[in-house]
Coordinates of C-alpha atoms in Angstrom, one line a residue:
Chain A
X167 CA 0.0 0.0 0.0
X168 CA 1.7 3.2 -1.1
X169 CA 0.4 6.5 0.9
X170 CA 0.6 9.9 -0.1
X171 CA 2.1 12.5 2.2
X172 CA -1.0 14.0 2.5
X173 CA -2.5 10.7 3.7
X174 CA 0.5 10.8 5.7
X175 CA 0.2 13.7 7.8
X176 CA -3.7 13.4 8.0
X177 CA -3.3 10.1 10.0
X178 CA -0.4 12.1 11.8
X179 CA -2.7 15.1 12.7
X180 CA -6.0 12.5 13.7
X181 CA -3.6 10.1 16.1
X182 CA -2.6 13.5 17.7
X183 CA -5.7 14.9 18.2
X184 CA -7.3 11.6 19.0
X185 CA -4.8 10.5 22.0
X186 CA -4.4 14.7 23.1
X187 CA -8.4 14.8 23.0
X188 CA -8.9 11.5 24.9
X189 CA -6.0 12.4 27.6
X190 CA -7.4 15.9 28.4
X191 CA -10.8 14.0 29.1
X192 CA -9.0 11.9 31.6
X193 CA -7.1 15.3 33.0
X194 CA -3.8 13.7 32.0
X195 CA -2.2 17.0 31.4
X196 CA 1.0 16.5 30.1
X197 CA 0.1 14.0 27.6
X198 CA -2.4 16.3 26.3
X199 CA 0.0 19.2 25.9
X200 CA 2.6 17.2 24.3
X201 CA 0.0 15.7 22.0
X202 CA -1.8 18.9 21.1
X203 CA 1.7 20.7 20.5
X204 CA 2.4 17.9 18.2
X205 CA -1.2 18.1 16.3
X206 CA -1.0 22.1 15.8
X207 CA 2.2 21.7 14.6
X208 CA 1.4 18.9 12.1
X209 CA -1.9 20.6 11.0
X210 CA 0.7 23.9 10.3
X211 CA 2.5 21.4 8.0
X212 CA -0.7 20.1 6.5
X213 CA -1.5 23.6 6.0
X214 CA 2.0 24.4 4.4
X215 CA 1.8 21.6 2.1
X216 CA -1.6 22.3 0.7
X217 CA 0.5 25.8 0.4
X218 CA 3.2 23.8 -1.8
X219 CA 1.4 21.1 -3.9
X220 CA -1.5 23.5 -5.0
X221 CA 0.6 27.2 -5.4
X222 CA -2.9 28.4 -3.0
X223 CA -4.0 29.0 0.4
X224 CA -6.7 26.1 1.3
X225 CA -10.0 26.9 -0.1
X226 CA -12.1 24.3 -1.1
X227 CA -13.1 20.3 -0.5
X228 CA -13.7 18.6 2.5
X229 CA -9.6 18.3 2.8
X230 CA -8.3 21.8 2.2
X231 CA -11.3 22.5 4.7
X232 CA -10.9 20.5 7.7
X233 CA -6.9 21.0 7.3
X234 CA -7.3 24.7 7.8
X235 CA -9.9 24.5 10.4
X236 CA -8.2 22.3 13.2
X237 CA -5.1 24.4 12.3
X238 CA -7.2 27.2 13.3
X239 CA -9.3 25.6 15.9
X240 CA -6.3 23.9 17.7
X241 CA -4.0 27.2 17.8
X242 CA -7.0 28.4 19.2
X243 CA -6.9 25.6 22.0
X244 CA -3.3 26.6 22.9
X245 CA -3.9 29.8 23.6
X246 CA -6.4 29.0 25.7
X247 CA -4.3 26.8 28.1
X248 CA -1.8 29.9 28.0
X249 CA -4.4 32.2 29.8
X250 CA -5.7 29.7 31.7
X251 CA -2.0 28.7 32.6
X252 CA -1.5 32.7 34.1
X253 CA -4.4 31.8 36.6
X254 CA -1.9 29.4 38.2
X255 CA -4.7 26.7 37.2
X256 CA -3.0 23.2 37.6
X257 CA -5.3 21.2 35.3
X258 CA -6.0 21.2 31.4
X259 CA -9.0 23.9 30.3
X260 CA -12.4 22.7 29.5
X261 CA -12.3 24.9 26.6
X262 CA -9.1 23.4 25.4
X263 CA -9.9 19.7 25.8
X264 CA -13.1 20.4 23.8
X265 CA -11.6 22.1 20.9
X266 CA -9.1 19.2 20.8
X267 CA -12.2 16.4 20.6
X268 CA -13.7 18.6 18.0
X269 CA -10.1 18.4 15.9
X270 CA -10.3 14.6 16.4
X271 CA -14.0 14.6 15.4
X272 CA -13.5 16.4 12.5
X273 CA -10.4 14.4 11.9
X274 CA -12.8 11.6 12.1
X275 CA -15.2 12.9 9.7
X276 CA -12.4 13.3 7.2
X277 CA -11.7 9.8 7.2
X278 CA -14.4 9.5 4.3
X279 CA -13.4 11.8 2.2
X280 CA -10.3 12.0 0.2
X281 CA -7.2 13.3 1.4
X282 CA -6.3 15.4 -1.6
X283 CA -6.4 18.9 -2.0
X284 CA -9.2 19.9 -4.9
X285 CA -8.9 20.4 -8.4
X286 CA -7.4 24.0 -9.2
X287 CA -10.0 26.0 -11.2
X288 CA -8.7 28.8 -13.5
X289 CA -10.5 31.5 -11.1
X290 CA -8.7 30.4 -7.8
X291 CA -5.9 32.5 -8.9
X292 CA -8.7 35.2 -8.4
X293 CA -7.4 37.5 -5.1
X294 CA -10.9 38.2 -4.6
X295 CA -11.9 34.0 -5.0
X296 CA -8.9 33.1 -2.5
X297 CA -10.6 35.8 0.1
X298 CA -13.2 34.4 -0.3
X299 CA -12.9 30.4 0.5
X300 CA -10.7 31.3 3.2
X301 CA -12.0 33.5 5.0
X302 CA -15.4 31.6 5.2
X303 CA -13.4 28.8 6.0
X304 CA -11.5 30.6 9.1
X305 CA -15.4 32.4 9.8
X306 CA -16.3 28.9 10.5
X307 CA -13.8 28.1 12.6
X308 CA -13.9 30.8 14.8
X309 CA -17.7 30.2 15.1
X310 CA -16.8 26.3 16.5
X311 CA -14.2 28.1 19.1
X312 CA -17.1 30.3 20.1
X313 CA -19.5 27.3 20.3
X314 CA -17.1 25.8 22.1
X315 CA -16.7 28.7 24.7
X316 CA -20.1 29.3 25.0
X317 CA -21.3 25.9 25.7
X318 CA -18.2 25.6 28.3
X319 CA -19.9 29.0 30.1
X320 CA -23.0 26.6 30.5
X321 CA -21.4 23.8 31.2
X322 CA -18.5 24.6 33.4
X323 CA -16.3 20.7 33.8
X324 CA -15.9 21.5 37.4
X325 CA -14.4 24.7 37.3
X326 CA -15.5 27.0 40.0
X327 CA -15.1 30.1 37.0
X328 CA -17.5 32.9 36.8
X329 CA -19.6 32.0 33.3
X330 CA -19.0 35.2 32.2
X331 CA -15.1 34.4 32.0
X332 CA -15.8 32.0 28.8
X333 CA -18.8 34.0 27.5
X334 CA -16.9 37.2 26.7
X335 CA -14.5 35.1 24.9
X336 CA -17.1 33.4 23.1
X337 CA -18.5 36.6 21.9
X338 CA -14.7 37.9 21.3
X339 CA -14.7 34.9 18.8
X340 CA -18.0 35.1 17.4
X341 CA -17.6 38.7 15.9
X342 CA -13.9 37.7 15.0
X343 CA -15.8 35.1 12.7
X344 CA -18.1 37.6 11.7
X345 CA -15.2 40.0 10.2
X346 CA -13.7 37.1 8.6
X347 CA -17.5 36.5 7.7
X348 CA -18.0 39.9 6.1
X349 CA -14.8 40.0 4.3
X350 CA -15.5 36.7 2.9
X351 CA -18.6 37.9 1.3
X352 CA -17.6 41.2 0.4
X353 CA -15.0 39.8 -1.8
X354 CA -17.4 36.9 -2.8
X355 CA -19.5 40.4 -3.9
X356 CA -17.1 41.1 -6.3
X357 CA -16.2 38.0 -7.8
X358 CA -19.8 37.5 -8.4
X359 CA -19.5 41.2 -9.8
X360 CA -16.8 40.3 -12.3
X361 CA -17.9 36.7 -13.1
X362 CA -21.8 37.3 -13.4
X363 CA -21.8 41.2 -13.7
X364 CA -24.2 41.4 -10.0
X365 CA -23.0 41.4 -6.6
X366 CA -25.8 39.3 -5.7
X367 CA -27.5 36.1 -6.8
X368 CA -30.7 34.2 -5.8
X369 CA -28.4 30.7 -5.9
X370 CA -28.2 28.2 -3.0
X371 CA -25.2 29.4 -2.4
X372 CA -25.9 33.1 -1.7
X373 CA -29.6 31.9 0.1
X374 CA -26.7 29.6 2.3
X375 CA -24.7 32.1 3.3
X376 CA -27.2 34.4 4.2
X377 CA -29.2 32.2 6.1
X378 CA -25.9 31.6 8.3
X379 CA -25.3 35.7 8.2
X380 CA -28.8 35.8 10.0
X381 CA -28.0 33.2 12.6
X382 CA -24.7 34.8 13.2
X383 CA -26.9 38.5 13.8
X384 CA -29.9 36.4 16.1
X385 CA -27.0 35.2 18.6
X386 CA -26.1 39.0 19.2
X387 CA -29.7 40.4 19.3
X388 CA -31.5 38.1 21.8
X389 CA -33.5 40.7 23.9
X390 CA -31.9 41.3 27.4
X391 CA -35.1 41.5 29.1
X392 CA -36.2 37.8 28.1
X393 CA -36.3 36.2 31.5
X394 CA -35.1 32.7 29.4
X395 CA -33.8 29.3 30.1
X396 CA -29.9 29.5 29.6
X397 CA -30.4 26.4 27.7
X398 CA -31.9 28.3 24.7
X399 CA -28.9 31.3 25.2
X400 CA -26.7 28.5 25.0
X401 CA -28.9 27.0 22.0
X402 CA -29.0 30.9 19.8
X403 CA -25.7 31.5 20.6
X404 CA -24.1 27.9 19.5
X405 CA -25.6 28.2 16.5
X406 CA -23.5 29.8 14.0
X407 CA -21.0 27.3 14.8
X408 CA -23.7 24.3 13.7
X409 CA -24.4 26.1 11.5
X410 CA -21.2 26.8 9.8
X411 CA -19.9 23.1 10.6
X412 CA -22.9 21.9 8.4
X413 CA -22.1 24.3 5.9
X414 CA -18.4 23.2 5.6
X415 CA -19.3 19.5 5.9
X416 CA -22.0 19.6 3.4
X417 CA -21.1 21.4 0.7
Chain B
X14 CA -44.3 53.5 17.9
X15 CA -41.2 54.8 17.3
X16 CA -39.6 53.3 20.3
X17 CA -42.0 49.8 19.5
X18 CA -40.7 49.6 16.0
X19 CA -36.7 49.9 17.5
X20 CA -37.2 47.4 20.0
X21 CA -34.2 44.1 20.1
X22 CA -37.5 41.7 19.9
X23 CA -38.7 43.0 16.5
X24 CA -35.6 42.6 15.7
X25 CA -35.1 38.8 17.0
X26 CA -38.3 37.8 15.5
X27 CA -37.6 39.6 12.0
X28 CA -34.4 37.4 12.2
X29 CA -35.9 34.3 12.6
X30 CA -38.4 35.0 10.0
X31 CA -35.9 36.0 7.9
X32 CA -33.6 32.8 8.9
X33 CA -36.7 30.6 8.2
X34 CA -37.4 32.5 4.8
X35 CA -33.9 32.2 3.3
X36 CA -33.7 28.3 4.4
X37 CA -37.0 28.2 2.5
X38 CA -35.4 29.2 0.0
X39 CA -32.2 27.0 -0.1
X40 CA -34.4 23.7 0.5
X41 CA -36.4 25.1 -2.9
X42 CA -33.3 25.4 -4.8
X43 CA -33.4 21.5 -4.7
X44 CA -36.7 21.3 -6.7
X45 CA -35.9 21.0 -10.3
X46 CA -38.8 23.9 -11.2
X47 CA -38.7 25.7 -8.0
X48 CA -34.8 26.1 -8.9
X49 CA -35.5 27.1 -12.6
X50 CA -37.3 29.8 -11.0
X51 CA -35.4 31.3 -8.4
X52 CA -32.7 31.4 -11.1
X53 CA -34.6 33.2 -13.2
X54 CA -34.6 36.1 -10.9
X55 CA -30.8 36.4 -11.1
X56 CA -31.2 36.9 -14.8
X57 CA -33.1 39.7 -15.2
X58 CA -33.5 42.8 -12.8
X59 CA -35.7 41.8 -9.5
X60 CA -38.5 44.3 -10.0
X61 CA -38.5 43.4 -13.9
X62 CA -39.3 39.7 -13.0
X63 CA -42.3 40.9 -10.6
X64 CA -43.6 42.8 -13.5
X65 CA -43.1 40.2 -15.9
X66 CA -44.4 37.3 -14.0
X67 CA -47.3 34.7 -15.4
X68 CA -48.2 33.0 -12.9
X69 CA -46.8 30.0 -13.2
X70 CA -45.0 29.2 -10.0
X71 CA -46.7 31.2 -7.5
X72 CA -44.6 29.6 -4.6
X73 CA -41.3 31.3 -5.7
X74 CA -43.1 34.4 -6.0
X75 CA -45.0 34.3 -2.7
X76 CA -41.3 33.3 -1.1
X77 CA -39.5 36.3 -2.8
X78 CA -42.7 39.1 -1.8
X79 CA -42.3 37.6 1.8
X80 CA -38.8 37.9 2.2
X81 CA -38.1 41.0 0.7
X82 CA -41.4 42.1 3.2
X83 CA -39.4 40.6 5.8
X84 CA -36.0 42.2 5.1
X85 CA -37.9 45.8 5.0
X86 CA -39.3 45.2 8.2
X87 CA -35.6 44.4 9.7
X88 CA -34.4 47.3 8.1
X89 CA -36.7 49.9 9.3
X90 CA -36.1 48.2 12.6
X91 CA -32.6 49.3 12.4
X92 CA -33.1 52.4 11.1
X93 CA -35.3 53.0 14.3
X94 CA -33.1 51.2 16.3
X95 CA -29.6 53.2 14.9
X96 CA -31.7 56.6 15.2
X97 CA -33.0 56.1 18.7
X98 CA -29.2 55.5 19.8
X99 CA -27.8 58.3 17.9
X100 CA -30.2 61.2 20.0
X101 CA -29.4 59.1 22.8
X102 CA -25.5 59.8 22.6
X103 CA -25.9 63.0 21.1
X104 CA -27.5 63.9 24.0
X105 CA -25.4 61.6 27.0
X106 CA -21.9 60.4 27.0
X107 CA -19.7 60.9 23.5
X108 CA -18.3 57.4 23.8
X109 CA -16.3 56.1 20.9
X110 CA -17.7 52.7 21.6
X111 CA -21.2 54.2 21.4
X112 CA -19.9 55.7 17.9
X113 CA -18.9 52.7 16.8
X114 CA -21.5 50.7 17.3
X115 CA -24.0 53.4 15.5
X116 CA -21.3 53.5 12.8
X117 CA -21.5 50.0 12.0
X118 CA -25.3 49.7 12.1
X119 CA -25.1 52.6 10.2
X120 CA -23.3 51.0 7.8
X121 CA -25.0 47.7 7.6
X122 CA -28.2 49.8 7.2
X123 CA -26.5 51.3 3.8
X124 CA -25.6 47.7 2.8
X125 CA -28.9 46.5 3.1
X126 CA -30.2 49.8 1.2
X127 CA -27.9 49.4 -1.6
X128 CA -29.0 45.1 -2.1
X129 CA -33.1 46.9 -1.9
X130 CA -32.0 48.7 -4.1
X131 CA -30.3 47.1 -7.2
X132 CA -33.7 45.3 -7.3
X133 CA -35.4 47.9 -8.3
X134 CA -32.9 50.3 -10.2
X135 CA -30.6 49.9 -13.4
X136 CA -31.1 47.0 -16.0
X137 CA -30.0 43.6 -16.5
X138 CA -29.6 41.6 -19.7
X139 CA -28.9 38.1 -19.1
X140 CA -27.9 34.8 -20.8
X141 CA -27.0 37.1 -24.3
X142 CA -25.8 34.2 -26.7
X143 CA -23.8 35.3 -29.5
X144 CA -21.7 33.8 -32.1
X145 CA -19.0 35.7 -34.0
X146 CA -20.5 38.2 -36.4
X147 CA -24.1 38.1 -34.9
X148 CA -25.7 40.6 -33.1
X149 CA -28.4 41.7 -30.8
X150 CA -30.7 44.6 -29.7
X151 CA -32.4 45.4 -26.4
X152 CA -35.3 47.5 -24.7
X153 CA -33.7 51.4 -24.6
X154 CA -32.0 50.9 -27.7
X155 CA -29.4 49.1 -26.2
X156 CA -27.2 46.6 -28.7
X157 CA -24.2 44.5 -28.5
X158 CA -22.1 42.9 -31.4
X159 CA -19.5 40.4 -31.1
X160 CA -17.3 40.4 -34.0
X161 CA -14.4 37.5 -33.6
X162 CA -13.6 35.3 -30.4
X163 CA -10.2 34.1 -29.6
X164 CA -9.8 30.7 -27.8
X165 CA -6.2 29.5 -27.8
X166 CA -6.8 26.5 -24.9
X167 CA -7.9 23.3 -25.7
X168 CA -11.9 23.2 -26.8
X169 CA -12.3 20.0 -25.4
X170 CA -13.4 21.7 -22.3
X171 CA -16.5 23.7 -23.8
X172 CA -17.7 20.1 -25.0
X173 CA -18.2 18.9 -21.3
X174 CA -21.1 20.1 -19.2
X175 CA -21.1 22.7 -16.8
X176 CA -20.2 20.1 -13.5
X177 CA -17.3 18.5 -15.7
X178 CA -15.6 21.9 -16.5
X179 CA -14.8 22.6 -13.5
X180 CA -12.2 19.7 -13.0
X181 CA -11.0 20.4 -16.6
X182 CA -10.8 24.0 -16.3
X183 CA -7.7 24.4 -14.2
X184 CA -5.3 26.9 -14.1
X185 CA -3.0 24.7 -16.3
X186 CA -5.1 24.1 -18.8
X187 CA -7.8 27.7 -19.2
X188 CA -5.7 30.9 -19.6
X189 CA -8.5 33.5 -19.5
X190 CA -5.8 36.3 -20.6
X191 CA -5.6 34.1 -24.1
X192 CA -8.6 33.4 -24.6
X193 CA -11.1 36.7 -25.6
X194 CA -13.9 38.3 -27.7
X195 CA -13.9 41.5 -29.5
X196 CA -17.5 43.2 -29.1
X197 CA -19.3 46.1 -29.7
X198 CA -21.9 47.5 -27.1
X199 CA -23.9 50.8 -28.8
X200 CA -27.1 52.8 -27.4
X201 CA -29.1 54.3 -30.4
X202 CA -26.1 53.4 -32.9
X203 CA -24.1 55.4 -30.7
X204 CA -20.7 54.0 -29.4
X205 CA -20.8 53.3 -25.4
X206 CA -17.7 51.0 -25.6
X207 CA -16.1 48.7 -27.6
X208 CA -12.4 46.0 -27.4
X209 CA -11.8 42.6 -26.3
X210 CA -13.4 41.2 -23.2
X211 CA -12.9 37.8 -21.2
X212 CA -13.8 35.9 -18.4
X213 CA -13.4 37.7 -15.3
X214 CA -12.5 40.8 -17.3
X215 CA -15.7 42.8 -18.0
X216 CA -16.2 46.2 -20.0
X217 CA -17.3 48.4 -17.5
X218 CA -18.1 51.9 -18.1
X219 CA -20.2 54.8 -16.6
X220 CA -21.9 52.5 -14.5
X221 CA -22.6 49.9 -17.7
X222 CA -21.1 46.7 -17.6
X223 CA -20.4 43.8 -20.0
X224 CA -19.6 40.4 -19.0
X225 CA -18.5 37.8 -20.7
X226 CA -19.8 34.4 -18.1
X227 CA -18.9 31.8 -20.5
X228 CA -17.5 30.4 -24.0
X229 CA -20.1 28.5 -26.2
X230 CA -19.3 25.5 -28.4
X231 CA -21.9 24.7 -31.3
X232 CA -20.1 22.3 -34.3
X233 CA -22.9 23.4 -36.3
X234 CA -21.9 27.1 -36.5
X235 CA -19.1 28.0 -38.9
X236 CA -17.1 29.6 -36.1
X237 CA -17.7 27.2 -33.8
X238 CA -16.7 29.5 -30.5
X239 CA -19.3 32.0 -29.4
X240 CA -19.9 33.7 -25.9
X241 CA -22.1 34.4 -23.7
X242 CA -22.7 37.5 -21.7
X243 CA -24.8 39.9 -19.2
X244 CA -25.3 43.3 -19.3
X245 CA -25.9 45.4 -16.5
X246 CA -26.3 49.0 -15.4
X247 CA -26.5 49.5 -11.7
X248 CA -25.6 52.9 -10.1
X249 CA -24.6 51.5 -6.8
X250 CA -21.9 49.7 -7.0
X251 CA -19.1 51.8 -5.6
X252 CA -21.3 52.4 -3.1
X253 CA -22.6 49.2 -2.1
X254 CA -18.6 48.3 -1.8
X255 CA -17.4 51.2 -0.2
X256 CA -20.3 50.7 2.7
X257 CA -19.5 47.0 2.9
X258 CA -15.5 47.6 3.5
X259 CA -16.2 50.8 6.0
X260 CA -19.2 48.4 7.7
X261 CA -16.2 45.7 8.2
X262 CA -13.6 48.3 9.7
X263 CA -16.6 49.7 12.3
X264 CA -16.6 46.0 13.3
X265 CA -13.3 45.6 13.5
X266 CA -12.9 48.9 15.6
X267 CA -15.7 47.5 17.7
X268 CA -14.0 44.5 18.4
X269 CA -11.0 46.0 19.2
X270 CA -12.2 48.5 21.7
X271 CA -14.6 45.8 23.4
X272 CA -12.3 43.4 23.2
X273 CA -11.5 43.4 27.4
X274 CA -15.1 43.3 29.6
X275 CA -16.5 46.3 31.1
X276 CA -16.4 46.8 34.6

């Protein structure tokens, strides 16, 4: 059997994420560190090597995808540990240990698909069409890490943190997706511009995006004087990040 | 009313709507004639579609009145919403944070002006199908000629359908610099601009804009090679961008200043 070094590093990057996922779970701090160190830095390579083989930053296909997502999602994870490191906390963050089991799941998920970046259409050379796969790629992933910060303001793993410590951060995250989000479609704007002559078409595509643009808008206007389950807080604000995971997985 | 019609509910509920109308609208893209139809709003100019409309898909049309009902309510909510703030710190605090956040409503409100907007003013001329030497003649005494097409790439890849060009179009094998058209756009016999146009590279000029969207293959034509293209006259363009980019530095600003809680 004769792998390719993509198939190579992908098994490299899930086995990392799996064991640093699993050992965070189980509070085994040290071999979570070393195995999420390991994972950003092979997902860095992954990244690099889509870089290399294609001339192009990742933009499309479940592979090119995923790759630049964990590589987001798990840099993400170590900077979490820093800051919760400065609080002279001893154990591994619940924040970080589920943004590593959301690398391996993805990981997982990847496992069907092939691991090969996509053909290179004539109009990825397009500025404008790189912008725009990448940034709604990074969006996404910044709307997973807020998920993920959100859900771990509800749901705490046995921390005796104020709530609000995670929620501001998942709010910091959620409108740092949304600028990626906007210059993503403001660049998608113009390619549509310059491909179709209109900066806007009623597609699937277009109806997609801005069906995710109006989830991304609910989770920041649910009305303060709602006297609500945190639950459905948790529920709106997650959202985006469902939302944009279905989009990335299903397109 | 005023204060009713600015409230974060209307807003949340005009969301949801609007989140339940556009998903509508995405599962209806995956029914063969519902999809034909949604499409054929993209080719012409919203408003001329409305007028033009027979009848015979009355679920597309009852989506598209609904939404854009939906997305007027949201955006005099915002308007309310953005003014109501504004007398607030004109009157209070001057907080750049405050400013900020009017700014970038502000801006989204001109974003969602400008998308109203296009539906309603300019033209558009869609799915133009020409062949070299042909030409053709629109409402306003619009008319556009295409005199020869260049294609130096291999043709093989305007045989196969529109899925199966996108795996052969790479940028190995499609040079869109090498491959062009030569046309001739007139009002009333009157030049408005003429020269060689290709994909990704429109004509574009006071506010008019040819594209060329695609290459044609037809063996039966003596040249074999024609093109197909859109024309389209909207104002608002520079606008619509400018708003976007100064809508996504507001944020980022925002961001930025909020980026540490409030104590």
């Amino acid at each position: 059997m004769c792998f390719s070094a993509f198939e190579i590093l992908y098994h490299g990057i899930a086995g990392s994420f799996i064991i640093s996922g699993t050992a965070a779970l189980f509070q085994k701090k040290w071999a979570g560190l070393c195995f999420g160190f390991l994972a950003t830095a092979l997902s860095v390579f992954g990244v690099g090597l889509i870089i290399l083989e294609a001339g192009r930053p990742p933009l499309f296909g479940h592979y090119e995808i995923i790759t630049q997502s964990v590589f987001i999602i798990s840099l993400l994870a170590l900077l979490e540990q820093r800051s919760w490191h400065r609080h002279r906390l001893r154990f591994l963050s619940p924040v970080t240990t589920r943004l590593w089991l959301l690398c391996a799941f993805l990981m997982c998920v990847l496992y069907f698909f092939p691991k090969t970046v996509n053909a290179d259409f004539y109009m990825y050379s397009r500025i404008a069409v790189m912008t725009f796969f990448n940034f709604r790629i990074s969006a996404g992933a910044f709307f997973l890490v807020a998920a993920i910060h959100f859900y771990s303001g509800f749901f705490q793993g046995g921390t005796d943190l104020p709530p609000s410590a995670f929620l501001h951060k998942g709010r910091n995250f959620l409108l740092i997706g949304t600028i990626c989000f906007l210059i993503s479609e403001c660049s998608g704007s113009y390619w549509c511009l310059i491909w179709w002559g209109d900066t806007w078409h009623w597609s699937k595509g277009f109806l997609k995006a801005a069906s995710l643009f109006m989830l991304v808008m609910l989770s920041f206007h649910v009305p303060g004087k709602w006297k609500l389950p945190k639950a459905f807080h948790w529920v709106i604000c997650c959202m985006p990040g469902m939302g944009s995971l279905w989009l990335l997985l299903m397109h | 009313m005023i204060k009713k019609l600015a409230s974060v509910t209307w807003t949340f509920w005009s969301l949801i709507f609007l989140f339940g109308l556009l998903s509508l609208g995405v599962a209806l893209t995956f029914i063969k004639p519902y999809s034909k139809s949604i499409r054929l709003i993209s080719e012409q100019l919203p408003l001329d579609w409305l007028l033009k409309f027979h009848g015979n898909d009355g679920v597309v049309l009852v989506w598209f009145l609904l939404t854009c009902l939906i997305g007027g309510v949201l955006f005099i909510n915002l308007l309310c919403c953005t003014g109501l703030r504004l007398v607030a710190v004109l009157k209070n605090k001057k907080m750049p944070r405050q400013w900020l956040f009017i700014v970038l409503h502000g801006m989204f409100a001109v974003v969602m002006l400008c998308h109203g907007l296009a539906m309603v003013m300019g033209c558009k001329h869609s799915n133009i199908r020409l062949w070299p030497g042909e030409h053709r003649a629109f409402e306003g005494g619009y008319a556009v000629a295409l005199s020869h097409v260049e294609f130096k790439d291999q043709m093989d890849m305007l045989k196969a359908d529109y899925q199966a060009r996108r795996s052969l179009m790479t940028r190995k094998s499609f040079h869109p610099e090498k491959n062009y058209a030569f046309i001739t756009f007139t009002q009333n016999e009157e030049l408005i601009v003429s020269g060689a146009i290709s994909m990704l590279n429109p004509l574009v000029t006071n506010g008019k804009r040819v594209t060329l969207t695609d290459f044609l293959y037809d063996e039966a034509k003596a040249a074999p090679v024609g093109i197909s293209l859109v024309i389209v006259e909207s104002p608002l363009t520079a606008v619509f961008f400018m708003s976007y980019i100064f809508l996504i530095l507001s944020l980022t600003g925002f961001v930025i200043y909020t980026w540490k809680p409030s104590q």
